Amino acid sequence: MNLLKSMFVSLYMMSAMIITVYSTWAFLHSDQRLEQISWIGPLMTSAPFMLLLSWLMISTSIARTSAHFPLLNGLGLLGVLIAGASFLRGANVNALLISLIGWLGFIIYAYWYSSFGRKASERLTVGQMLPQFQVKDIAGKIIGSSSLFDKATIWMFYRGAWCPLCMAQIKELAAQYQELQAMGVRVALIAPQPHKNTIKLSKQFDVQFDFLTDEGNKAARILGIENPQGLPMGMQILGYDSETVLPTVIITNTEGQILWAHETDNYRIRPEPDVFLEVLRENGLAGSA
């Protein structure tokens, strides 16, 4: 199933781009008004999503979205209706067929691909100790998770530098750096990615977080949050492994006991950063350094 999703998302994004470009070209080169109107349909099924995706990649400022994009879904449906009405009035059928393909692809993406079908990990139960695992720090040293139990810690397992929502979530945490530091809270950011990407990320944000690499995704497997074939097909050429991690945030106290865990079932649904501060304060960990 994961392999099918990996293939689908790459094909869908490529198809959405092709539909957007081709429909724009067809709209601009149509001689008849009715034909022009018909090509607005496929544009509405794909262009808004491509614009959103482009903004996510460029800005890295959006860490979460709605679960199923009701606005984009509504625009897609409207696009199909416009293309369908144009066809009934005599326009070429191509715009309608492409509209249906674009809208169907979006529905599959929003409702099927985006959901992990995830079950909560039995190893991340609130009240139990965080299982021990090993990761690599930016100096290249292998360290045990228990060595980070000296402070209350926010553990963020993210998919990698290729994921714009993950980068936006880290950006949000970095914006709270001063407050977290004053509270004596450690932030450990862990991803199964090429170590050079982790080092680059630590320089990019320039905050005293623990930027860590989970080589071989071993820590994720120990915690039960691995995502086999979770990488979009084709991104392996950038050095990433096909297996990635399910986005997960864990908060532990100074003894390594799990106080809170967020295991999203949709990679676009992530907790607000203020939630972490509330958990820390509720457990009396503000200023525990």
Coordinates of C-alpha atoms in Angstrom, one line a residue:
M1 CA 0.0 0.0 0.0
N2 CA 2.8 2.5 0.9
L3 CA 4.6 1.8 -2.3
L4 CA 1.4 2.5 -4.2
K5 CA 1.0 5.8 -2.3
S6 CA 4.7 6.7 -3.0
M7 CA 4.1 6.2 -6.7
F8 CA 0.8 8.0 -6.7
V9 CA 1.9 11.2 -5.1
S10 CA 4.8 11.7 -7.5
L11 CA 2.6 10.9 -10.5
Y12 CA -0.3 13.1 -9.2
M13 CA 1.9 16.2 -8.7
M14 CA 3.5 15.7 -12.1
S15 CA 0.0 15.3 -13.7
A16 CA -1.3 18.4 -11.9
M17 CA 1.5 20.5 -13.2
I18 CA 1.0 19.2 -16.7
I19 CA -2.7 19.8 -16.6
T20 CA -2.1 23.4 -15.3
V21 CA 0.4 24.2 -18.0
Y22 CA -1.5 22.5 -20.9
S23 CA -4.8 24.0 -19.8
T24 CA -3.3 27.5 -19.6
W25 CA -1.8 27.0 -23.1
A26 CA -5.2 25.8 -24.5
F27 CA -7.0 28.7 -22.9
L28 CA -4.7 31.2 -24.4
H29 CA -4.7 29.6 -27.9
S30 CA -8.4 28.9 -28.2
D31 CA -10.1 30.8 -31.0
Q32 CA -13.6 30.4 -29.8
R33 CA -15.0 31.9 -26.6
L34 CA -16.8 28.7 -25.6
E35 CA -13.6 26.7 -25.9
Q36 CA -11.7 29.2 -23.8
I37 CA -14.4 28.9 -21.0
S38 CA -14.2 25.1 -21.1
W39 CA -10.4 25.2 -20.3
I40 CA -11.1 27.2 -17.2
G41 CA -12.5 23.9 -15.8
P42 CA -9.3 21.8 -15.7
L43 CA -7.4 24.9 -14.6
M44 CA -9.6 25.1 -11.5
T45 CA -9.0 21.4 -10.7
S46 CA -5.2 21.7 -10.6
A47 CA -3.9 25.2 -10.6
P48 CA -5.0 26.2 -7.1
F49 CA -3.2 23.1 -5.7
M50 CA -0.1 23.8 -7.6
L51 CA -0.1 27.3 -6.3
L52 CA -0.4 26.1 -2.8
L53 CA 2.3 23.5 -3.2
S54 CA 4.6 26.2 -4.7
W55 CA 4.0 28.5 -1.8
L56 CA 4.6 25.7 0.7
M57 CA 8.0 24.9 -1.0
I58 CA 9.1 28.5 -1.3
S59 CA 7.9 30.1 2.0
T60 CA 8.3 27.2 4.5
S61 CA 5.9 29.1 6.7
I62 CA 2.9 26.8 6.6
A63 CA 3.2 23.9 9.0
R64 CA -0.4 22.6 8.7
T65 CA -3.5 22.7 6.5
S66 CA -7.0 21.6 6.7
A67 CA -7.5 17.9 6.5
H68 CA -9.3 17.7 3.1
F69 CA -9.0 21.2 1.6
P70 CA -12.7 22.0 1.3
L71 CA -12.1 25.2 -0.7
L72 CA -9.8 23.5 -3.2
N73 CA -12.2 20.6 -3.5
G74 CA -15.1 23.0 -4.1
L75 CA -13.1 24.8 -6.8
G76 CA -12.3 21.4 -8.4
L77 CA -16.0 20.5 -8.5
L78 CA -16.9 23.9 -10.0
G79 CA -14.2 23.4 -12.6
V80 CA -15.8 20.1 -13.6
L81 CA -19.2 21.7 -13.8
I82 CA -17.9 24.5 -16.0
A83 CA -16.2 22.1 -18.4
G84 CA -19.3 19.9 -18.4
A85 CA -21.6 22.8 -19.2
S86 CA -19.3 23.9 -21.9
F87 CA -19.3 20.5 -23.4
L88 CA -23.1 20.3 -23.4
R89 CA -23.1 23.6 -25.3
G90 CA -20.7 22.3 -28.0
A91 CA -17.2 22.6 -26.7
N92 CA -14.6 19.8 -27.2
V93 CA -14.8 17.0 -24.7
N94 CA -11.1 17.2 -23.9
A95 CA -11.5 19.9 -21.3
L96 CA -14.2 17.9 -19.5
L97 CA -12.1 14.7 -19.5
I98 CA -9.0 16.5 -18.2
S99 CA -11.1 18.2 -15.5
L100 CA -12.4 14.9 -14.3
I101 CA -8.9 13.5 -14.2
G102 CA -7.6 16.5 -12.3
W103 CA -10.4 16.5 -9.7
L104 CA -10.3 12.8 -9.2
G105 CA -6.6 12.9 -8.6
F106 CA -7.0 15.7 -6.0
I107 CA -9.7 13.8 -4.2
I108 CA -7.5 10.7 -4.0
Y109 CA -4.6 12.9 -2.7
A110 CA -6.7 14.7 -0.1
Y111 CA -8.6 11.7 1.3
W112 CA -6.5 8.6 0.6
Y113 CA -2.9 9.6 0.2
S114 CA -2.7 12.1 3.0
S115 CA -4.0 9.7 5.6
F116 CA -1.5 7.2 7.1
G117 CA -4.1 4.8 8.5
R118 CA -2.0 5.0 11.6
K119 CA -2.4 3.2 14.9
A120 CA -1.0 4.7 18.1
S121 CA 2.4 3.2 19.0
E122 CA 2.2 1.0 22.1
R123 CA 5.8 2.2 22.9
L124 CA 4.7 5.9 23.3
T125 CA 2.1 5.5 26.0
V126 CA 1.9 8.4 28.4
G127 CA 3.5 7.6 31.8
Q128 CA 6.0 5.1 30.5
M129 CA 9.7 5.7 29.9
L130 CA 10.7 6.7 26.4
P131 CA 12.4 3.6 24.9
Q132 CA 16.1 3.9 24.4
F133 CA 17.6 4.4 21.0
Q134 CA 20.7 5.8 19.3
V135 CA 21.1 8.7 16.9
K136 CA 24.0 10.8 15.4
D137 CA 24.6 14.4 16.5
I138 CA 26.0 17.0 14.1
A139 CA 29.5 16.3 15.2
G140 CA 29.1 12.7 13.9
K141 CA 29.0 11.2 17.4
I142 CA 26.5 8.4 18.2
I143 CA 24.6 9.2 21.3
G144 CA 22.0 7.4 23.3
S145 CA 18.6 8.9 23.9
S146 CA 19.0 8.5 27.7
S147 CA 21.9 11.0 27.6
L148 CA 19.3 13.7 26.8
F149 CA 17.1 13.0 29.8
D150 CA 18.8 15.7 31.8
K151 CA 16.2 18.2 30.7
A152 CA 12.5 18.2 29.9
T153 CA 12.6 17.5 26.2
I154 CA 10.5 18.0 23.1
W155 CA 11.3 15.2 20.6
M156 CA 10.3 16.0 17.1
F157 CA 10.6 13.2 14.6
Y158 CA 10.2 14.8 11.1
R159 CA 10.4 13.3 7.7
G160 CA 13.4 15.2 6.4
A161 CA 14.5 18.5 4.9
W162 CA 12.5 17.6 1.7
C163 CA 9.2 18.1 3.6
P164 CA 8.1 21.7 3.6
L165 CA 5.6 21.2 6.4
C166 CA 8.3 19.7 8.6
M167 CA 10.6 22.7 7.9
A168 CA 7.8 25.1 8.8
Q169 CA 7.1 23.2 12.0
I170 CA 10.8 23.5 12.9
K171 CA 10.7 27.1 12.0
E172 CA 7.9 27.6 14.5
L173 CA 9.9 26.0 17.3
A174 CA 12.9 28.0 16.4
A175 CA 10.8 31.2 16.8
Q176 CA 10.1 30.0 20.4
Y177 CA 13.8 29.4 21.1
Q178 CA 14.3 32.1 23.7
E179 CA 11.2 31.0 25.7
L180 CA 12.1 27.4 25.6
Q181 CA 15.7 28.1 26.6
A182 CA 14.4 30.2 29.5
M183 CA 12.2 27.2 30.6
G184 CA 15.2 24.9 30.4
V185 CA 13.7 22.8 27.8
R186 CA 15.7 20.7 25.3
V187 CA 14.5 20.3 21.7
A188 CA 15.7 17.2 19.8
L189 CA 14.9 17.2 16.1
I190 CA 15.4 13.8 14.5
A191 CA 15.1 12.7 10.9
P192 CA 16.2 9.7 8.8
Q193 CA 18.0 11.7 6.2
P194 CA 21.6 12.1 4.9
H195 CA 23.6 13.4 7.7
K196 CA 24.9 16.4 5.7
N197 CA 21.3 17.6 5.5
T198 CA 21.0 17.6 9.3
I199 CA 24.2 19.6 9.6
K200 CA 23.0 22.1 7.0
L201 CA 19.7 22.4 8.8
S202 CA 21.5 23.2 12.1
K203 CA 23.4 26.0 10.4
Q204 CA 20.3 27.3 8.7
F205 CA 18.4 27.8 12.0
D206 CA 21.3 28.6 14.2
V207 CA 19.6 27.8 17.5
Q208 CA 20.8 25.5 20.3
F209 CA 18.5 22.6 19.4
D210 CA 19.8 19.0 19.1
F211 CA 19.8 18.3 15.4
L212 CA 20.1 14.6 15.1
T213 CA 20.2 12.0 12.3
D214 CA 18.4 8.6 12.6
E215 CA 20.6 6.5 10.4
G216 CA 18.7 3.6 8.9
N217 CA 15.6 4.8 10.6
K218 CA 16.5 2.6 13.5
A219 CA 15.1 4.8 16.3
A220 CA 11.8 5.2 14.4
R221 CA 11.5 1.4 14.3
I222 CA 12.2 1.1 18.0
L223 CA 9.5 3.6 18.7
G224 CA 7.1 2.0 16.2
I225 CA 6.8 5.2 14.1
E226 CA 8.5 4.1 10.9
N227 CA 6.9 4.6 7.6
P228 CA 8.1 2.1 5.0
Q229 CA 8.0 3.4 1.4
G230 CA 6.9 6.8 2.8
L231 CA 9.2 8.8 0.5
P232 CA 7.6 10.1 -2.7
M233 CA 8.9 8.0 -5.6
G234 CA 11.9 9.6 -7.3
M235 CA 13.2 11.6 -4.3
Q236 CA 15.7 8.8 -3.7
I237 CA 18.0 10.5 -6.2
L238 CA 18.5 13.2 -3.5
G239 CA 20.0 10.7 -1.2
Y240 CA 17.0 9.9 0.9
D241 CA 16.0 6.3 1.8
S242 CA 12.5 5.1 0.7
E243 CA 11.6 4.4 4.3
T244 CA 10.9 7.5 6.4
V245 CA 9.2 8.3 9.7
L246 CA 5.6 9.2 10.6
P247 CA 5.6 12.8 11.9
T248 CA 5.6 12.5 15.7
V249 CA 6.1 14.8 18.6
I250 CA 6.9 13.5 22.2
I251 CA 7.5 15.4 25.4
T252 CA 9.4 13.8 28.2
N253 CA 10.3 15.0 31.7
T254 CA 13.7 15.1 33.3
E255 CA 13.6 11.4 33.9
G256 CA 12.7 10.4 30.4
Q257 CA 9.1 9.7 31.2
I258 CA 6.6 10.4 28.4
L259 CA 4.2 13.2 29.3
W260 CA 2.5 13.7 26.0
A261 CA 2.7 12.4 22.4
H262 CA 1.2 13.5 19.2
E263 CA 0.9 10.9 16.4
T264 CA -0.8 12.6 13.5
D265 CA -2.7 10.4 11.0
N266 CA -2.4 13.1 8.4
Y267 CA 1.0 14.5 7.5
R268 CA -0.7 18.0 7.0
I269 CA -2.3 18.0 10.5
R270 CA 0.2 19.1 13.1
P271 CA -0.1 20.5 16.6
E272 CA 0.3 24.3 17.2
P273 CA 3.6 25.2 18.8
D274 CA 1.8 26.8 21.8
V275 CA 0.5 23.3 22.7
F276 CA 4.0 22.2 23.6
L277 CA 4.4 25.1 26.0
E278 CA 1.0 24.3 27.6
V279 CA 2.0 20.7 28.2
L280 CA 5.3 21.8 29.8
R281 CA 3.6 24.3 32.1
E282 CA 0.8 21.9 33.1
N283 CA 3.5 19.4 34.2
G284 CA 5.4 22.0 36.2
L285 CA 8.4 21.9 33.9
A286 CA 8.7 25.6 33.2
G287 CA 12.1 26.7 34.4
S288 CA 13.2 23.2 35.4
A289 CA 16.8 23.7 34.2

